[in-house]
C-alpha atoms as a printed R data frame, in Angstrom:
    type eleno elety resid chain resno       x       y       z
1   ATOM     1    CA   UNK     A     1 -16.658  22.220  25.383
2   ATOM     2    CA   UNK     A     2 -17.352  21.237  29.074
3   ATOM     3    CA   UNK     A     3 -18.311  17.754  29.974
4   ATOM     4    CA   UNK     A     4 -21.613  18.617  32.047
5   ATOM     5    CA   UNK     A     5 -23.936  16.717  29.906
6   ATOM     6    CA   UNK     A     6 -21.941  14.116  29.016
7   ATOM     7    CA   UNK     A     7 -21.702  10.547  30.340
8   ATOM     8    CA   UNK     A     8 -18.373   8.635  30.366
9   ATOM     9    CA   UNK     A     9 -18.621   4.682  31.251
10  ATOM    10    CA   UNK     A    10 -15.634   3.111  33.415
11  ATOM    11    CA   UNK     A    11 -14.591  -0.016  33.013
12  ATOM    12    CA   UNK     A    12 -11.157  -1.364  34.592
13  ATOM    13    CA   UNK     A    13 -10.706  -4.363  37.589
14  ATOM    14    CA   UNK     A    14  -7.966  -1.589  39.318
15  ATOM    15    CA   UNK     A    15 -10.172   0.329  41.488
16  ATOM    16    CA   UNK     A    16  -7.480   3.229  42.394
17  ATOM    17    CA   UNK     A    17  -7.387   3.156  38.113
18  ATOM    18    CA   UNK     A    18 -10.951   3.645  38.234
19  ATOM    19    CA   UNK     A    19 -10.660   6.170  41.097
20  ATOM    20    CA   UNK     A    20  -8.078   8.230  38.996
21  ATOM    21    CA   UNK     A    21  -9.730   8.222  36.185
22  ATOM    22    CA   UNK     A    22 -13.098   9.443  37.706
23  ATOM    23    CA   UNK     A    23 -12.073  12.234  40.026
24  ATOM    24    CA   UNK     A    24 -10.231  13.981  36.872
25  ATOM    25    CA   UNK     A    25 -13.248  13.510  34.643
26  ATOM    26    CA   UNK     A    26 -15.707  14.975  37.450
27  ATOM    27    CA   UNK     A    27 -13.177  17.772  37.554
28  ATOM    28    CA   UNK     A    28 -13.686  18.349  34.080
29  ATOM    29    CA   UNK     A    29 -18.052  18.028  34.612
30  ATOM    30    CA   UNK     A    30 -18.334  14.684  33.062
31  ATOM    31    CA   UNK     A    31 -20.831  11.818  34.943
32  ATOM    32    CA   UNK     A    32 -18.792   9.281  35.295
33  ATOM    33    CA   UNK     A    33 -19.962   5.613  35.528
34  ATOM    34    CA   UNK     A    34 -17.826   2.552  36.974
35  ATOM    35    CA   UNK     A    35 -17.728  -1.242  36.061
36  ATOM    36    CA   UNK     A    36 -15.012  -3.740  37.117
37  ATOM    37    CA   UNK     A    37 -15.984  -6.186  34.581
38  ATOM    38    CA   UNK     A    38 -17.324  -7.271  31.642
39  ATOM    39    CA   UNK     A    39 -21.093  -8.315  32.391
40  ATOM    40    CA   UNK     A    40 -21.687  -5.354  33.779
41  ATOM    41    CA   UNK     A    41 -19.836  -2.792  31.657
42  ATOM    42    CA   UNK     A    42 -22.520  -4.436  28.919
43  ATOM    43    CA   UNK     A    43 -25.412  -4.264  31.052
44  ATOM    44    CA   UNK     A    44 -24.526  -0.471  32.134
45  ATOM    45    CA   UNK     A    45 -23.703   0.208  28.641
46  ATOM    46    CA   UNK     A    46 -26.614  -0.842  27.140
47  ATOM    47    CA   UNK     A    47 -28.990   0.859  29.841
48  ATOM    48    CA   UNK     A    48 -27.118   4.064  29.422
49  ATOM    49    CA   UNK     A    49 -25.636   4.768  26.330
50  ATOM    50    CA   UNK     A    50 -22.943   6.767  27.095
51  ATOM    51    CA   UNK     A    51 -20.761   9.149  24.936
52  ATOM    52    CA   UNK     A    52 -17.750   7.316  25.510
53  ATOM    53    CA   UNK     A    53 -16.301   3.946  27.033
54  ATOM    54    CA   UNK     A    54 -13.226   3.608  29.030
55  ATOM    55    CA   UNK     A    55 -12.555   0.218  28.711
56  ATOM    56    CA   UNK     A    56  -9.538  -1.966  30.199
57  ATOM    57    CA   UNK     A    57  -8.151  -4.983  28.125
58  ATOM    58    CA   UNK     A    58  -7.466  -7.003  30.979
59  ATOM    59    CA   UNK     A    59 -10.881  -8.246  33.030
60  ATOM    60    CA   UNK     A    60  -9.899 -11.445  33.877
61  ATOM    61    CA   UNK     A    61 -13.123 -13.484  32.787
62  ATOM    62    CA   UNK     A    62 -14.564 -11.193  29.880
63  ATOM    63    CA   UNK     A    63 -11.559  -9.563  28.716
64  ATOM    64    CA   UNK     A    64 -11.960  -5.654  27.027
65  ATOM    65    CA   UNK     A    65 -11.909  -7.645  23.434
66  ATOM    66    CA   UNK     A    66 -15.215  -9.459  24.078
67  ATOM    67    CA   UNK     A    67 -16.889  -6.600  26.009
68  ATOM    68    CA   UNK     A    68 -15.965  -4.769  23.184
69  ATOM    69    CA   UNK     A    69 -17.379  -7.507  19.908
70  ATOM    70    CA   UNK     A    70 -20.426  -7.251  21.985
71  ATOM    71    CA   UNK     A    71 -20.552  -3.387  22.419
72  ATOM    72    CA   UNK     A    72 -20.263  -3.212  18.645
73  ATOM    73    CA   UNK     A    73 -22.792  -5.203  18.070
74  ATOM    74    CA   UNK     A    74 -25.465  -3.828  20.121
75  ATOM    75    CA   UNK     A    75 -27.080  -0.411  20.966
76  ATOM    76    CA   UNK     A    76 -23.542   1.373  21.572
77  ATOM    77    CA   UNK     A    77 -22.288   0.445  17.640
78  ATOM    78    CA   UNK     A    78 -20.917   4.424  17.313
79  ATOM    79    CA   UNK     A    79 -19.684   4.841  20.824
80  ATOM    80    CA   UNK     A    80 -16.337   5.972  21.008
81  ATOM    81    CA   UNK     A    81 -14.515   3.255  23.081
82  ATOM    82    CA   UNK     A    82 -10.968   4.130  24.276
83  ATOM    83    CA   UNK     A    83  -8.626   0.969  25.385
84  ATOM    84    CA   UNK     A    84  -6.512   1.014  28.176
85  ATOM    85    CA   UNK     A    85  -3.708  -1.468  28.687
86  ATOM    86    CA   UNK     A    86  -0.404  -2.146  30.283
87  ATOM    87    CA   UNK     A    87   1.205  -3.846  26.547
88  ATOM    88    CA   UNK     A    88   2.384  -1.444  24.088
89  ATOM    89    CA   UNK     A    89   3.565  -3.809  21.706
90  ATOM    90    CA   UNK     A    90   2.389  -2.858  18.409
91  ATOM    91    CA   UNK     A    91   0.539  -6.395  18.090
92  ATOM    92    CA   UNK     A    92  -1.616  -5.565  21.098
93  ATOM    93    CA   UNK     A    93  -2.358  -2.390  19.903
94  ATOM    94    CA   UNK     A    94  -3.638  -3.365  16.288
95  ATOM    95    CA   UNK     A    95  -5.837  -6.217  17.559
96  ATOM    96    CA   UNK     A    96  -7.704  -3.420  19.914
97  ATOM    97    CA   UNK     A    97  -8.050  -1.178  17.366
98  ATOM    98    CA   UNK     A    98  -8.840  -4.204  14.953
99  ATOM    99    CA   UNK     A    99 -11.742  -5.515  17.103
100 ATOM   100    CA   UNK     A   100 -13.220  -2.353  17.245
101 ATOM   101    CA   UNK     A   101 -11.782   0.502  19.514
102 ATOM   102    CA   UNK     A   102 -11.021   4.385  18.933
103 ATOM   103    CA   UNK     A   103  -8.268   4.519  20.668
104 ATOM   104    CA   UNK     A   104  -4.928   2.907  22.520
105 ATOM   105    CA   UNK     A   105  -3.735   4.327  25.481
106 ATOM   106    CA   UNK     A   106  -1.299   2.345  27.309
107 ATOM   107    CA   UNK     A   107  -0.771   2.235  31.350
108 ATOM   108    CA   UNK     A   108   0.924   3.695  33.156
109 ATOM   109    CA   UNK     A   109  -0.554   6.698  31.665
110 ATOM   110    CA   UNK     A   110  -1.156  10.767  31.873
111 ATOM   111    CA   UNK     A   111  -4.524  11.564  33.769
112 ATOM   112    CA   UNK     A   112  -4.543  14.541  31.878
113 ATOM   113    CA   UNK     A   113  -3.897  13.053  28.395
114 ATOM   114    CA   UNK     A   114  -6.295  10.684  28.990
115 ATOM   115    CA   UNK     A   115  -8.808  13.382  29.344
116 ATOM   116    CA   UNK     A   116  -7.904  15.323  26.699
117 ATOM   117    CA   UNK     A   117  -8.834  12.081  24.777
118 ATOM   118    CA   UNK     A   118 -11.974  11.462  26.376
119 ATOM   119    CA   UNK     A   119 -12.896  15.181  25.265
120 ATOM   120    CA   UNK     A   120 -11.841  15.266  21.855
121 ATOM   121    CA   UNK     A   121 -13.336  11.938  20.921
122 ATOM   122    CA   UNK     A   122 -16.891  13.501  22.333
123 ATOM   123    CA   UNK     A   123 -16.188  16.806  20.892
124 ATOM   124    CA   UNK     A   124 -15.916  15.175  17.518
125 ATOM   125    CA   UNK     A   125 -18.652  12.744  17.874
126 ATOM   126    CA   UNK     A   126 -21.343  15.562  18.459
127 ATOM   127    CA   UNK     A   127 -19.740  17.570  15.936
128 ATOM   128    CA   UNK     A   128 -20.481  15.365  13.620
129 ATOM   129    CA   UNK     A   129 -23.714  14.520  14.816
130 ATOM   130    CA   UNK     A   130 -24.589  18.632  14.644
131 ATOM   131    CA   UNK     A   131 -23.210  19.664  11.217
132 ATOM   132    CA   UNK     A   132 -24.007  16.054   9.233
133 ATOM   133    CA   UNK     A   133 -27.084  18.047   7.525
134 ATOM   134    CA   UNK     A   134 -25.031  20.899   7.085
135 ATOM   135    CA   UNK     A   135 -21.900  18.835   4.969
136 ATOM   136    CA   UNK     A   136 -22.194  17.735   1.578
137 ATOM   137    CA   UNK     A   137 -25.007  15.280   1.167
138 ATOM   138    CA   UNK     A   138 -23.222  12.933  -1.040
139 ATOM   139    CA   UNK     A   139 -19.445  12.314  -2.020
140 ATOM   140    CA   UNK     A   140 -19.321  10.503  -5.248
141 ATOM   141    CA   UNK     A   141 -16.791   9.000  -7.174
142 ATOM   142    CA   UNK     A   142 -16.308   6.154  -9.700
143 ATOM   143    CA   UNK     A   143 -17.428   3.060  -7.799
144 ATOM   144    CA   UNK     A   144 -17.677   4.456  -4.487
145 ATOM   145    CA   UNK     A   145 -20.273   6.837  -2.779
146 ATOM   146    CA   UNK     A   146 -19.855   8.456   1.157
147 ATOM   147    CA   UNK     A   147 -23.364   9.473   2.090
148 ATOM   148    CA   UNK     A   148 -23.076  11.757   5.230
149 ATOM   149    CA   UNK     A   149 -27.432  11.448   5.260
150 ATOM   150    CA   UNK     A   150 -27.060   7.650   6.673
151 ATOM   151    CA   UNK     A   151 -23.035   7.619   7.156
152 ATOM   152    CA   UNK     A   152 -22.844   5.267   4.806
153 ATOM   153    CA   UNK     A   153 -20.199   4.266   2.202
154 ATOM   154    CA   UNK     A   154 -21.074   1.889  -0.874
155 ATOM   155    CA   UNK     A   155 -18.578   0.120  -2.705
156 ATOM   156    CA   UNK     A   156 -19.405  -0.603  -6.315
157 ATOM   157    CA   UNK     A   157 -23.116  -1.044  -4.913
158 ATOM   158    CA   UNK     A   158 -22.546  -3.104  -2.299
159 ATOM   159    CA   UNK     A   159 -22.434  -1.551   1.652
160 ATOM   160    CA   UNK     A   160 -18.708  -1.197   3.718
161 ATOM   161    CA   UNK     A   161 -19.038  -1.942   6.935
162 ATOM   162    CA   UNK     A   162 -16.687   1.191   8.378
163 ATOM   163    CA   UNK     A   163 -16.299   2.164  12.232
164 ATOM   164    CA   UNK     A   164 -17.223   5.571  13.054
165 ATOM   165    CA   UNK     A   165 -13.159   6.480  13.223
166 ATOM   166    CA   UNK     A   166 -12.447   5.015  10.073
167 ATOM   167    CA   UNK     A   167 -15.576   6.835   8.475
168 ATOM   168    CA   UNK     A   168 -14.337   9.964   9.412
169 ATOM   169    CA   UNK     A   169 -10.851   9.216   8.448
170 ATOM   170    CA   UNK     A   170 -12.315   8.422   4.655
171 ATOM   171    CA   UNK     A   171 -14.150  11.713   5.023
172 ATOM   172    CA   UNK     A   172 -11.334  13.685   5.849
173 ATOM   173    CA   UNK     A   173  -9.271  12.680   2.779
174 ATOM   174    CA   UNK     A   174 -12.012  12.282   0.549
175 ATOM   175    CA   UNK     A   175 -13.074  15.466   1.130
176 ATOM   176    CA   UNK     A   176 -10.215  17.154  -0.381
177 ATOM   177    CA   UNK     A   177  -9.294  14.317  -3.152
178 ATOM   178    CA   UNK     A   178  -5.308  14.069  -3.745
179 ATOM   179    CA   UNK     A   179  -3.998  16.281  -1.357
180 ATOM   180    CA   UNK     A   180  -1.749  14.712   0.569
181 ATOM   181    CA   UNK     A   181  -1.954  14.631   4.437
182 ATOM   182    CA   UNK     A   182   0.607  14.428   6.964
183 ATOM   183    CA   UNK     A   183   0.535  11.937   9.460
184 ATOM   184    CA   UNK     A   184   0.078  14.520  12.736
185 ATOM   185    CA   UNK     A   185  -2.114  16.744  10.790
186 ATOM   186    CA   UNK     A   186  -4.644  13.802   9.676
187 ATOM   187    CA   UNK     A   187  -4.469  12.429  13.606
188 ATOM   188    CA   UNK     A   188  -5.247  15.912  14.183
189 ATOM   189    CA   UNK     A   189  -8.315  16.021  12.337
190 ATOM   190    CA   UNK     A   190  -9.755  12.782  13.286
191 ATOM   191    CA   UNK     A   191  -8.895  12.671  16.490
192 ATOM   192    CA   UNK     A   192  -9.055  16.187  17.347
193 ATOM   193    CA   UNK     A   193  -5.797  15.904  19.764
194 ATOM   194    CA   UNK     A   194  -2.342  15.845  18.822
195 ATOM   195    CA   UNK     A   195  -0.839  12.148  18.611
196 ATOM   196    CA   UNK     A   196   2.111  13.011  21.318
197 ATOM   197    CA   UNK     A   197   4.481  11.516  18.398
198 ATOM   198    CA   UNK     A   198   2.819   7.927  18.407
199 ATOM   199    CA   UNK     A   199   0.867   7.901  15.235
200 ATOM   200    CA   UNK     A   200   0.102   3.811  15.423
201 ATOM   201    CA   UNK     A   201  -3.554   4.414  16.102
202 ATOM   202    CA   UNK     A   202  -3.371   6.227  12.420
203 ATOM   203    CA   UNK     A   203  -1.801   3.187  10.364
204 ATOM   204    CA   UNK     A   204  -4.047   0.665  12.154
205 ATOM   205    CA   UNK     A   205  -6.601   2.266  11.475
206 ATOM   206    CA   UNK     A   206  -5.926   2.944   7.744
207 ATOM   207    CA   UNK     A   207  -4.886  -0.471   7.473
208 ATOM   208    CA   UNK     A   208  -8.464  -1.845   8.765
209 ATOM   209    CA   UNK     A   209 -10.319   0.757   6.252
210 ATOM   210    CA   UNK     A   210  -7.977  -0.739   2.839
211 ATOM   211    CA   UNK     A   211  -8.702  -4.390   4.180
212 ATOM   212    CA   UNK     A   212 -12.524  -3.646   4.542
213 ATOM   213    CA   UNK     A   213 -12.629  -1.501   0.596
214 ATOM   214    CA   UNK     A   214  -9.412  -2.376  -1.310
215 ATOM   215    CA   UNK     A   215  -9.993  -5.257  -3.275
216 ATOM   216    CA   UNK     A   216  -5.640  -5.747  -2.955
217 ATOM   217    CA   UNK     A   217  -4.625  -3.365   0.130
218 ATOM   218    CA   UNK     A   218  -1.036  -3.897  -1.126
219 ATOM   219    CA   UNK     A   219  -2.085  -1.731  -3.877
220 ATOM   220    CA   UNK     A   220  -4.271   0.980  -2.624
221 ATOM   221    CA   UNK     A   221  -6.705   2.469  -5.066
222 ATOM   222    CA   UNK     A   222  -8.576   4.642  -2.778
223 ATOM   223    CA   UNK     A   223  -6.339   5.349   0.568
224 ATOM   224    CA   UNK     A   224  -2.287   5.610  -1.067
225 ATOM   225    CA   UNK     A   225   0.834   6.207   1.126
226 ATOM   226    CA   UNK     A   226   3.106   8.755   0.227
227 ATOM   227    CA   UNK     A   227   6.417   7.534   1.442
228 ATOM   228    CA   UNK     A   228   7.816  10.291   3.917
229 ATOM   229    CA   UNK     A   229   4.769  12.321   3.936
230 ATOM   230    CA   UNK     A   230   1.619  10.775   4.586
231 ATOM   231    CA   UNK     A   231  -1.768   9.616   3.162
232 ATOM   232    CA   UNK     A   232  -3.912  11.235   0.595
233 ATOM   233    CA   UNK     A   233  -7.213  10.084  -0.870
234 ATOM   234    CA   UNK     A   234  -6.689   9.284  -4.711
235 ATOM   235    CA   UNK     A   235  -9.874   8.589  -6.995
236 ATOM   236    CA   UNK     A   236  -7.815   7.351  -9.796
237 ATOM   237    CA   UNK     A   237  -5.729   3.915 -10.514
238 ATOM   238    CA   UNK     A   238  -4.244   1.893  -7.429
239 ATOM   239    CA   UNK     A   239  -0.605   2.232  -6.980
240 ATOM   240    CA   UNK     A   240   2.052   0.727  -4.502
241 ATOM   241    CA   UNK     A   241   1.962   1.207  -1.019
């Protein structure tokens, strides 16, 4: 895939950051788009729509949280949106993914990883977005239904409210129902890049997706840890996690 046609928004207060970021991503065909804070990243964002958001946690007034609530709320709902920030701690990087973001990428980082992000995140979007007539129409299974028609998922009736990463990351396992999945191979599929050995981005996000459908997340039904292994997607009764 080549990046001519797609459109990457900017956002970070460090303009040699900003700089960095956009000469390898012009290198690599993608139009690249800048903001230094928040207002603007929203009012570019909305405008534009792009096919994914670089976006800083640290703004100063709007921080990359709020810019964020408010890109998730609007037009740009299902646009990847990849964090940068200078903590690592694992606290920092749950509440980002929490609040809404794809991905975690803390500074100082590889230009080239960061790219090789950027791609596979847009690579998988448009994937998606090409073969979702082509998949199965409907995934059904006591209580619960994936529709791939509306990208939906219905819980005993009632609608779950799923991020476009943890949608696919309920596809992926549901798709193949108790097989288990190990950790770099289910980044792998998601993500579509390897995880470099930092698989946090994984657990968060599996931890979001049981808060938001298990009705005790301590005791998976749907999502279950296999100790040593990884995840699989089990239909059956809930067991301990």
């Amino acid at each position: 895939m080549t990046g001519s046609s797609a459109d990457v928004l900017v956002v970070d207060d460090e303009l040699d950051i900003t700089e960095l970021i956009t000469l390898y991503l012009q290198r690599e065909g993608y139009t690249v788009h800048t903001a230094d804070n928040g207002e603007d990243a929203l009012r570019i964002a909305e405008t534009l729509i792009p096919d994914l958001i670089v976006l800083d946690m640290n703004l100063g007034k709007m921080d990359g949280i709020e810019v964020c609530r408010s890109l998730r709320s609007g037009a740009c709902a299902d646009v990847p949106i990849v964090f940068l920030s200078c903590k690592s701690e694992d606290r920092d990087i749950i509440r980002g993914l929490s609040e809404g973001g794809d991905d975690y990428i803390t500074k100082p980082f590889s230009p080239g990883q960061l790219v090789a992000r950027i791609q596979a995140h847009i690579r998988r979007r448009r994937t998606r977005e090409r073969n979702g007539e082509d998949a199965a129409a409907v995934l059904s299974f006591p209580g619960l239904e994936i529709d791939f028609r509306t990208l939906e998922v219905r819980l005993n009736g009632d609608k779950v409210a799923l991020s476009a990463k943890e949608f696919e990351l309920l596809s992926v396992l549901a798709r193949q129902p108790n097989r288990v999945f190990p950790l770099e191979e289910l980044y792998r599929r998601v993500w579509q890049s390897d995880s470099m050995g930092d698989t946090r981005t994984l657990m968060v996000h599996v931890s979001n997706l049981r808060k938001k459908m298990e009705s005790d997340p301590a005791r998976p039904r749907w999502v279950q840890t296999v100790r040593g292994f990884g995840y699989r997607f089990s239909p059956g009764t809930p067991g301990d996690d």
